[in-house]
Amino acid sequence: MDESSFDFRGLTEERLTDLLEDFGDALEDLSEQHAVAVSPLWMEVECADDRELYDVLYEGEAPRAGRDARLRMIRLMDRCPSWDTDVAGLPEQVEVAGSAQEIAWSLCYAWWRARQGQHITCLVFPDGDRRGWLPVSAVDVATGEPVTEEVFHLAEASALSEFWRSLFTREEVPEPEFFGHAHTAFPRLAFADSLSFRKFDGTYAEMRDWVVQVLSVVHDHFADALARHKGQPHQVQAELGRFGLDLSPESPNTRSKPRAMKQREVDHEGETYRCEWHGKKERHRNRIHFSLPDTRLGGRILIGIFVDHLDT
């Protein structure tokens, strides 16, 4: 939790109330997935001229916000565990993207954890512009030298998927661990047990980033595009093409061949799914086949087949 992002100056009561509600939504959603740690001093951060968070949230002092939004934020913040302040080498000040932060206890702690080789996410107040991976710099206490680490900033719980997906590259996730990470990075997808990178024409290292790109687009946009275009395949294909991928259903010629379509059927948890939509890496080889959203999967999409090429 980046308490230094709480800057309420210049906000109207209505605007501040809305932002507190948005922040509360993000914190509540994230807390259901992971513990969100806060500084034990979070109430003492200055959020406006001569005003600490305690004054605004607990006492209702200006800049004012709606009572329900304030009480909800207090309740949610009080449920968050505090991170350990008793760590050696914790810096006293940091810079974020070149901007010095006078009081940023949690960012100092995030920098320290990143210095230990961990990838860290910070939740920020949604009125600011800190988003994604940003450089955080501090003086290393042991060496006296400035060191820059990267910390991921988000204001909406949905952005956590971007963080998880970026770790495939940042952590060089090995092949045996890919699908374990994929379940976290793509919660609206299901993965057939039979999937294997070895069924592609190419190594895991060559295929991984393309697979992550395809899964990202299918996860984020496929169901919405289907609904928006009432399932019309050419319109869905055109919309998804703007992401630089070739995603399409099988041709009428292929669908007319029962033997070929049988190859698109995937057994998953006792049910059979047709995976005729697919992403193409190259015109003649390497496909990811997937199903339509299915009520049997709670509306999720089954990623059913990794393959060099199926019969057409």
mmCIF file of C-alpha atoms in Angstrom:
data_model
loop_
_atom_site.group_PDB
_atom_site.id
_atom_site.type_symbol
_atom_site.label_atom_id
_atom_site.label_comp_id
_atom_site.label_asym_id
_atom_site.label_seq_id
_atom_site.Cartn_x
_atom_site.Cartn_y
_atom_site.Cartn_z
ATOM 1 C CA MET A 1 0.000 0.000 0.000
ATOM 2 C CA ASP A 2 1.617 3.252 -1.124
ATOM 3 C CA GLU A 3 0.418 5.746 1.480
ATOM 4 C CA SER A 4 2.418 8.527 -0.221
ATOM 5 C CA SER A 5 -0.113 8.463 -3.091
ATOM 6 C CA PHE A 6 -2.891 9.835 -0.858
ATOM 7 C CA ASP A 7 -2.993 13.422 -2.112
ATOM 8 C CA PHE A 8 -6.445 14.966 -1.534
ATOM 9 C CA ARG A 9 -5.521 18.580 -2.315
ATOM 10 C CA GLY A 10 -7.898 20.353 -4.684
ATOM 11 C CA LEU A 11 -10.523 17.607 -4.634
ATOM 12 C CA THR A 12 -14.192 18.431 -4.154
ATOM 13 C CA GLU A 13 -16.199 16.459 -1.608
ATOM 14 C CA GLU A 14 -17.997 14.577 -4.377
ATOM 15 C CA ARG A 15 -14.788 13.748 -6.223
ATOM 16 C CA LEU A 16 -12.943 12.648 -3.071
ATOM 17 C CA THR A 17 -15.880 10.468 -2.053
ATOM 18 C CA ASP A 18 -15.912 8.779 -5.461
ATOM 19 C CA LEU A 19 -12.151 8.195 -5.333
ATOM 20 C CA LEU A 20 -12.360 6.709 -1.830
ATOM 21 C CA GLU A 21 -15.061 4.346 -3.087
ATOM 22 C CA ASP A 22 -12.918 3.340 -6.076
ATOM 23 C CA PHE A 23 -9.933 2.793 -3.811
ATOM 24 C CA GLY A 24 -12.082 0.759 -1.427
ATOM 25 C CA ASP A 25 -13.300 -1.417 -4.309
ATOM 26 C CA ALA A 26 -9.724 -2.140 -5.393
ATOM 27 C CA LEU A 27 -8.507 -2.821 -1.858
ATOM 28 C CA GLU A 28 -11.439 -5.116 -1.097
ATOM 29 C CA ASP A 29 -10.959 -7.104 -4.316
ATOM 30 C CA LEU A 30 -7.208 -7.414 -3.831
ATOM 31 C CA SER A 31 -7.536 -8.394 -0.172
ATOM 32 C CA GLU A 32 -9.694 -11.347 -1.197
ATOM 33 C CA GLN A 33 -6.773 -12.634 -3.287
ATOM 34 C CA HIS A 34 -3.679 -11.600 -1.326
ATOM 35 C CA ALA A 35 -2.730 -9.858 1.898
ATOM 36 C CA VAL A 36 -2.209 -6.113 1.300
ATOM 37 C CA ALA A 37 0.355 -4.853 3.805
ATOM 38 C CA VAL A 38 0.333 -1.263 5.098
ATOM 39 C CA SER A 39 2.757 0.864 7.046
ATOM 40 C CA PRO A 40 1.911 0.913 10.767
ATOM 41 C CA LEU A 41 2.090 4.716 10.450
ATOM 42 C CA TRP A 42 -0.336 5.029 7.512
ATOM 43 C CA MET A 43 -2.780 7.259 9.427
ATOM 44 C CA GLU A 44 -0.031 9.851 9.968
ATOM 45 C CA VAL A 45 0.743 10.572 6.316
ATOM 46 C CA GLU A 46 -0.087 14.121 5.196
ATOM 47 C CA CYS A 47 -2.839 13.950 2.567
ATOM 48 C CA ALA A 48 -3.469 17.729 2.334
ATOM 49 C CA ASP A 49 -1.889 20.891 3.709
ATOM 50 C CA ASP A 50 -1.693 20.487 7.511
ATOM 51 C CA ARG A 51 -3.964 17.448 7.352
ATOM 52 C CA GLU A 52 -3.124 13.832 8.074
ATOM 53 C CA LEU A 53 -5.198 10.897 6.918
ATOM 54 C CA TYR A 54 -6.419 10.473 10.490
ATOM 55 C CA ASP A 55 -7.878 13.973 10.462
ATOM 56 C CA VAL A 56 -9.778 13.445 7.216
ATOM 57 C CA LEU A 57 -10.956 9.869 7.682
ATOM 58 C CA TYR A 58 -11.583 9.669 11.431
ATOM 59 C CA GLU A 59 -12.408 13.283 12.313
ATOM 60 C CA GLY A 60 -14.151 14.303 9.077
ATOM 61 C CA GLU A 61 -12.008 17.404 8.669
ATOM 62 C CA ALA A 62 -11.485 19.156 5.328
ATOM 63 C CA PRO A 63 -10.940 18.122 2.619
ATOM 64 C CA ARG A 64 -14.256 16.449 3.340
ATOM 65 C CA ALA A 65 -15.537 13.168 1.993
ATOM 66 C CA GLY A 66 -18.757 11.210 2.435
ATOM 67 C CA ARG A 67 -19.092 9.480 5.803
ATOM 68 C CA ASP A 68 -19.829 6.016 4.391
ATOM 69 C CA ALA A 69 -16.789 6.142 2.091
ATOM 70 C CA ARG A 70 -14.553 7.246 4.975
ATOM 71 C CA LEU A 71 -15.780 4.553 7.355
ATOM 72 C CA ARG A 72 -15.445 1.876 4.699
ATOM 73 C CA MET A 73 -11.847 2.873 3.987
ATOM 74 C CA ILE A 74 -11.022 2.866 7.711
ATOM 75 C CA ARG A 75 -12.536 -0.596 8.081
ATOM 76 C CA LEU A 76 -10.647 -1.994 5.092
ATOM 77 C CA MET A 77 -7.328 -0.416 6.059
ATOM 78 C CA ASP A 78 -7.635 -1.631 9.651
ATOM 79 C CA ARG A 79 -7.959 -5.196 8.360
ATOM 80 C CA CYS A 80 -4.655 -4.992 6.477
ATOM 81 C CA PRO A 81 -1.574 -6.459 8.159
ATOM 82 C CA SER A 82 1.366 -4.147 8.825
ATOM 83 C CA TRP A 83 4.711 -4.857 7.210
ATOM 84 C CA ASP A 84 7.731 -5.338 9.439
ATOM 85 C CA THR A 85 9.565 -2.077 10.116
ATOM 86 C CA ASP A 86 12.423 -3.861 11.870
ATOM 87 C CA VAL A 87 14.485 -4.750 8.807
ATOM 88 C CA ALA A 88 18.122 -3.893 8.256
ATOM 89 C CA GLY A 89 18.923 -1.665 5.306
ATOM 90 C CA LEU A 90 15.548 0.071 4.972
ATOM 91 C CA PRO A 91 16.126 3.441 3.228
ATOM 92 C CA GLU A 92 14.670 6.661 4.572
ATOM 93 C CA GLN A 93 13.710 8.200 1.225
ATOM 94 C CA VAL A 94 12.994 7.097 -2.338
ATOM 95 C CA GLU A 95 12.418 8.560 -5.762
ATOM 96 C CA VAL A 96 9.709 7.265 -8.086
ATOM 97 C CA ALA A 97 10.407 7.828 -11.779
ATOM 98 C CA GLY A 98 12.791 10.620 -10.776
ATOM 99 C CA SER A 99 10.368 12.337 -8.389
ATOM 100 C CA ALA A 100 11.495 12.501 -4.753
ATOM 101 C CA GLN A 101 8.989 11.264 -2.156
ATOM 102 C CA GLU A 102 9.391 12.970 1.202
ATOM 103 C CA ILE A 103 7.339 10.488 3.249
ATOM 104 C CA ALA A 104 6.907 7.154 1.511
ATOM 105 C CA TRP A 105 7.419 4.442 4.113
ATOM 106 C CA SER A 106 5.831 1.643 2.096
ATOM 107 C CA LEU A 107 7.705 2.557 -1.069
ATOM 108 C CA CYS A 108 10.939 2.374 0.926
ATOM 109 C CA TYR A 109 9.875 -1.088 2.051
ATOM 110 C CA ALA A 110 8.885 -2.072 -1.512
ATOM 111 C CA TRP A 111 12.312 -0.935 -2.755
ATOM 112 C CA TRP A 112 13.973 -2.970 0.011
ATOM 113 C CA ARG A 113 12.027 -6.110 -0.929
ATOM 114 C CA ALA A 114 12.793 -5.592 -4.619
ATOM 115 C CA ARG A 115 16.454 -5.274 -3.600
ATOM 116 C CA GLN A 116 16.136 -8.786 -2.157
ATOM 117 C CA GLY A 117 15.144 -10.052 -5.606
ATOM 118 C CA GLN A 118 11.362 -10.051 -5.114
ATOM 119 C CA HIS A 119 8.797 -8.619 -7.541
ATOM 120 C CA ILE A 120 6.551 -6.214 -5.672
ATOM 121 C CA THR A 121 3.191 -4.547 -6.333
ATOM 122 C CA CYS A 122 1.974 -1.321 -4.700
ATOM 123 C CA LEU A 123 -1.661 -0.231 -4.547
ATOM 124 C CA VAL A 124 -1.983 3.532 -5.153
ATOM 125 C CA PHE A 125 -4.774 6.064 -4.720
ATOM 126 C CA PRO A 126 -6.539 6.308 -8.108
ATOM 127 C CA ASP A 127 -6.261 10.079 -8.545
ATOM 128 C CA GLY A 128 -2.562 9.937 -9.395
ATOM 129 C CA ASP A 129 -0.858 8.692 -12.551
ATOM 130 C CA ARG A 130 1.434 6.001 -11.168
ATOM 131 C CA ARG A 131 0.687 2.841 -13.126
ATOM 132 C CA GLY A 132 2.648 -0.229 -14.171
ATOM 133 C CA TRP A 133 6.347 -0.890 -13.648
ATOM 134 C CA LEU A 134 8.122 2.258 -12.457
ATOM 135 C CA PRO A 135 11.729 2.834 -11.369
ATOM 136 C CA VAL A 136 12.104 3.355 -7.612
ATOM 137 C CA SER A 137 15.501 4.635 -6.483
ATOM 138 C CA ALA A 138 17.111 4.837 -3.060
ATOM 139 C CA VAL A 139 20.558 4.880 -1.495
ATOM 140 C CA ASP A 140 21.728 1.423 -0.515
ATOM 141 C CA VAL A 141 22.596 1.689 3.185
ATOM 142 C CA ALA A 142 25.339 -0.936 2.884
ATOM 143 C CA THR A 143 27.212 0.658 -0.021
ATOM 144 C CA GLY A 144 26.126 4.302 0.076
ATOM 145 C CA GLU A 145 25.410 4.074 -3.638
ATOM 146 C CA PRO A 146 22.082 4.897 -5.339
ATOM 147 C CA VAL A 147 20.276 1.797 -6.608
ATOM 148 C CA THR A 148 17.202 1.632 -8.834
ATOM 149 C CA GLU A 149 14.682 -1.192 -8.656
ATOM 150 C CA GLU A 150 11.331 -1.563 -10.392
ATOM 151 C CA VAL A 151 8.019 -1.743 -8.540
ATOM 152 C CA PHE A 152 4.629 -2.401 -10.116
ATOM 153 C CA HIS A 153 1.934 0.213 -9.330
ATOM 154 C CA LEU A 154 -1.785 -0.382 -9.743
ATOM 155 C CA ALA A 155 -5.012 1.401 -8.858
ATOM 156 C CA GLU A 156 -7.515 -1.249 -10.005
ATOM 157 C CA ALA A 157 -7.592 -4.887 -8.966
ATOM 158 C CA SER A 158 -7.937 -5.919 -12.617
ATOM 159 C CA ALA A 159 -4.417 -4.597 -13.302
ATOM 160 C CA LEU A 160 -3.008 -7.379 -11.144
ATOM 161 C CA SER A 161 -3.296 -9.669 -14.178
ATOM 162 C CA GLU A 162 -0.799 -7.462 -16.016
ATOM 163 C CA PHE A 163 1.613 -7.881 -13.120
ATOM 164 C CA TRP A 164 1.322 -11.684 -13.117
ATOM 165 C CA ARG A 165 1.708 -11.886 -16.890
ATOM 166 C CA SER A 166 4.846 -9.767 -16.876
ATOM 167 C CA LEU A 167 6.486 -12.285 -14.546
ATOM 168 C CA PHE A 168 6.625 -14.929 -17.281
ATOM 169 C CA THR A 169 9.475 -12.893 -18.760
ATOM 170 C CA ARG A 170 10.839 -11.157 -15.672
ATOM 171 C CA GLU A 171 11.210 -14.408 -13.750
ATOM 172 C CA GLU A 172 11.952 -16.510 -16.838
ATOM 173 C CA VAL A 173 9.245 -18.943 -15.744
ATOM 174 C CA PRO A 174 10.451 -22.428 -16.741
ATOM 175 C CA GLU A 175 8.282 -24.781 -18.764
ATOM 176 C CA PRO A 176 7.227 -27.076 -15.862
ATOM 177 C CA GLU A 177 5.868 -24.068 -13.953
ATOM 178 C CA PHE A 178 4.102 -22.352 -16.863
ATOM 179 C CA PHE A 179 0.575 -23.591 -16.266
ATOM 180 C CA GLY A 180 0.771 -23.028 -12.521
ATOM 181 C CA HIS A 181 1.452 -19.352 -13.255
ATOM 182 C CA ALA A 182 -1.119 -19.306 -16.074
ATOM 183 C CA HIS A 183 -3.982 -20.224 -13.729
ATOM 184 C CA THR A 184 -3.174 -17.091 -11.700
ATOM 185 C CA ALA A 185 -2.521 -14.785 -14.667
ATOM 186 C CA PHE A 186 -5.620 -15.878 -16.623
ATOM 187 C CA PRO A 187 -8.406 -16.675 -14.136
ATOM 188 C CA ARG A 188 -11.148 -16.618 -16.802
ATOM 189 C CA LEU A 189 -9.466 -19.384 -18.789
ATOM 190 C CA ALA A 190 -9.396 -23.139 -18.174
ATOM 191 C CA PHE A 191 -6.490 -25.282 -19.330
ATOM 192 C CA ALA A 192 -6.726 -28.855 -20.610
ATOM 193 C CA ASP A 193 -4.389 -31.281 -18.877
ATOM 194 C CA SER A 194 -3.169 -32.490 -22.263
ATOM 195 C CA LEU A 195 -1.570 -29.141 -23.190
ATOM 196 C CA SER A 196 2.154 -29.328 -23.859
ATOM 197 C CA PHE A 197 4.638 -26.956 -25.442
ATOM 198 C CA ARG A 198 6.318 -30.013 -26.956
ATOM 199 C CA LYS A 199 3.431 -30.332 -29.413
ATOM 200 C CA PHE A 200 4.467 -27.069 -31.067
ATOM 201 C CA ASP A 201 7.056 -26.872 -33.816
ATOM 202 C CA GLY A 202 9.493 -24.827 -31.759
ATOM 203 C CA THR A 203 11.099 -24.727 -28.335
ATOM 204 C CA TYR A 204 9.456 -23.452 -25.163
ATOM 205 C CA ALA A 205 11.737 -20.402 -25.208
ATOM 206 C CA GLU A 206 10.654 -19.618 -28.779
ATOM 207 C CA MET A 207 6.936 -20.106 -28.129
ATOM 208 C CA ARG A 208 6.312 -18.822 -24.591
ATOM 209 C CA ASP A 209 5.899 -15.088 -25.225
ATOM 210 C CA TRP A 210 3.568 -15.662 -28.180
ATOM 211 C CA VAL A 211 1.463 -18.054 -26.096
ATOM 212 C CA VAL A 212 1.192 -15.461 -23.308
ATOM 213 C CA GLN A 213 0.133 -12.840 -25.873
ATOM 214 C CA VAL A 214 -2.594 -15.095 -27.302
ATOM 215 C CA LEU A 215 -3.866 -16.060 -23.847
ATOM 216 C CA SER A 216 -3.958 -12.386 -22.835
ATOM 217 C CA VAL A 217 -6.107 -11.359 -25.802
ATOM 218 C CA VAL A 218 -8.441 -14.352 -25.480
ATOM 219 C CA HIS A 219 -8.800 -13.763 -21.723
ATOM 220 C CA ASP A 220 -9.361 -10.019 -21.950
ATOM 221 C CA HIS A 221 -11.325 -9.566 -25.181
ATOM 222 C CA PHE A 222 -12.717 -12.729 -26.793
ATOM 223 C CA ALA A 223 -15.954 -13.092 -24.807
ATOM 224 C CA ASP A 224 -16.748 -9.367 -25.053
ATOM 225 C CA ALA A 225 -16.131 -9.371 -28.820
ATOM 226 C CA LEU A 226 -18.414 -12.380 -29.266
ATOM 227 C CA ALA A 227 -21.210 -10.678 -27.346
ATOM 228 C CA ARG A 228 -20.742 -7.326 -29.072
ATOM 229 C CA HIS A 229 -20.866 -8.854 -32.552
ATOM 230 C CA LYS A 230 -23.482 -11.506 -31.707
ATOM 231 C CA GLY A 231 -21.046 -14.281 -32.544
ATOM 232 C CA GLN A 232 -20.407 -13.159 -36.131
ATOM 233 C CA PRO A 233 -16.965 -14.701 -36.728
ATOM 234 C CA HIS A 234 -15.628 -12.255 -39.306
ATOM 235 C CA GLN A 235 -16.450 -9.253 -37.129
ATOM 236 C CA VAL A 236 -14.950 -10.902 -34.050
ATOM 237 C CA GLN A 237 -11.848 -11.831 -36.037
ATOM 238 C CA ALA A 238 -11.476 -8.263 -37.323
ATOM 239 C CA GLU A 239 -11.789 -6.759 -33.839
ATOM 240 C CA LEU A 240 -9.248 -9.122 -32.288
ATOM 241 C CA GLY A 241 -6.905 -8.533 -35.211
ATOM 242 C CA ARG A 242 -6.156 -5.057 -33.904
ATOM 243 C CA PHE A 243 -4.001 -6.707 -31.242
ATOM 244 C CA GLY A 244 -1.678 -7.997 -33.941
ATOM 245 C CA LEU A 245 -2.836 -11.609 -33.747
ATOM 246 C CA ASP A 246 -4.518 -13.936 -36.204
ATOM 247 C CA LEU A 247 -7.467 -15.454 -34.296
ATOM 248 C CA SER A 248 -10.246 -17.181 -36.220
ATOM 249 C CA PRO A 249 -12.638 -20.150 -36.263
ATOM 250 C CA GLU A 250 -12.189 -23.077 -38.617
ATOM 251 C CA SER A 251 -13.249 -22.535 -42.224
ATOM 252 C CA PRO A 252 -16.575 -23.904 -43.553
ATOM 253 C CA ASN A 253 -14.534 -26.440 -45.538
ATOM 254 C CA THR A 254 -12.924 -27.839 -42.376
ATOM 255 C CA ARG A 255 -16.198 -27.774 -40.424
ATOM 256 C CA SER A 256 -17.791 -29.919 -43.134
ATOM 257 C CA LYS A 257 -15.363 -32.774 -42.395
ATOM 258 C CA PRO A 258 -16.371 -34.810 -39.317
ATOM 259 C CA ARG A 259 -12.961 -36.493 -39.117
ATOM 260 C CA ALA A 260 -11.120 -33.177 -39.043
ATOM 261 C CA MET A 261 -13.537 -31.642 -36.519
ATOM 262 C CA LYS A 262 -13.101 -34.670 -34.254
ATOM 263 C CA GLN A 263 -9.498 -33.515 -33.808
ATOM 264 C CA ARG A 264 -10.833 -30.224 -32.366
ATOM 265 C CA GLU A 265 -12.708 -32.017 -29.577
ATOM 266 C CA VAL A 266 -11.068 -31.991 -26.155
ATOM 267 C CA ASP A 267 -12.042 -33.996 -23.082
ATOM 268 C CA HIS A 268 -11.758 -31.953 -19.900
ATOM 269 C CA GLU A 269 -12.982 -33.034 -16.458
ATOM 270 C CA GLY A 270 -15.439 -35.549 -17.904
ATOM 271 C CA GLU A 271 -16.899 -33.202 -20.522
ATOM 272 C CA THR A 272 -16.131 -32.770 -24.220
ATOM 273 C CA TYR A 273 -15.513 -29.318 -25.696
ATOM 274 C CA ARG A 274 -15.116 -28.222 -29.311
ATOM 275 C CA CYS A 275 -12.072 -25.971 -29.711
ATOM 276 C CA GLU A 276 -12.430 -24.711 -33.270
ATOM 277 C CA TRP A 277 -11.327 -21.125 -32.650
ATOM 278 C CA HIS A 278 -7.577 -20.854 -32.855
ATOM 279 C CA GLY A 279 -4.631 -18.507 -32.905
ATOM 280 C CA LYS A 280 -2.007 -18.899 -35.615
ATOM 281 C CA LYS A 281 1.618 -18.070 -35.013
ATOM 282 C CA GLU A 282 2.521 -18.679 -38.653
ATOM 283 C CA ARG A 283 0.425 -19.389 -41.723
ATOM 284 C CA HIS A 284 1.404 -23.038 -41.931
ATOM 285 C CA ARG A 285 2.268 -24.064 -38.366
ATOM 286 C CA ASN A 286 1.721 -23.627 -34.623
ATOM 287 C CA ARG A 287 -1.818 -23.232 -33.338
ATOM 288 C CA ILE A 288 -3.589 -22.641 -30.026
ATOM 289 C CA HIS A 289 -7.153 -23.984 -30.162
ATOM 290 C CA PHE A 290 -9.797 -22.782 -27.703
ATOM 291 C CA SER A 291 -13.518 -23.073 -27.065
ATOM 292 C CA LEU A 292 -16.305 -20.554 -26.806
ATOM 293 C CA PRO A 293 -17.173 -19.397 -23.266
ATOM 294 C CA ASP A 294 -19.009 -22.316 -21.706
ATOM 295 C CA THR A 295 -21.498 -22.481 -18.838
ATOM 296 C CA ARG A 296 -20.027 -25.858 -17.834
ATOM 297 C CA LEU A 297 -16.850 -23.950 -17.010
ATOM 298 C CA GLY A 298 -18.641 -21.109 -15.243
ATOM 299 C CA GLY A 299 -18.381 -18.995 -18.395
ATOM 300 C CA ARG A 300 -14.669 -19.612 -18.805
ATOM 301 C CA ILE A 301 -12.951 -20.453 -22.091
ATOM 302 C CA LEU A 302 -11.095 -23.735 -22.436
ATOM 303 C CA ILE A 303 -7.606 -23.577 -23.898
ATOM 304 C CA GLY A 304 -7.697 -27.054 -25.339
ATOM 305 C CA ILE A 305 -4.935 -27.708 -27.849
ATOM 306 C CA PHE A 306 -1.338 -26.679 -28.468
ATOM 307 C CA VAL A 307 -0.292 -28.141 -31.806
ATOM 308 C CA ASP A 308 1.897 -27.783 -34.868
ATOM 309 C CA HIS A 309 -1.092 -28.187 -37.185
ATOM 310 C CA LEU A 310 -4.333 -30.180 -37.347
ATOM 311 C CA ASP A 311 -5.900 -31.701 -40.447
ATOM 312 C CA THR A 312 -8.097 -29.353 -42.493
#
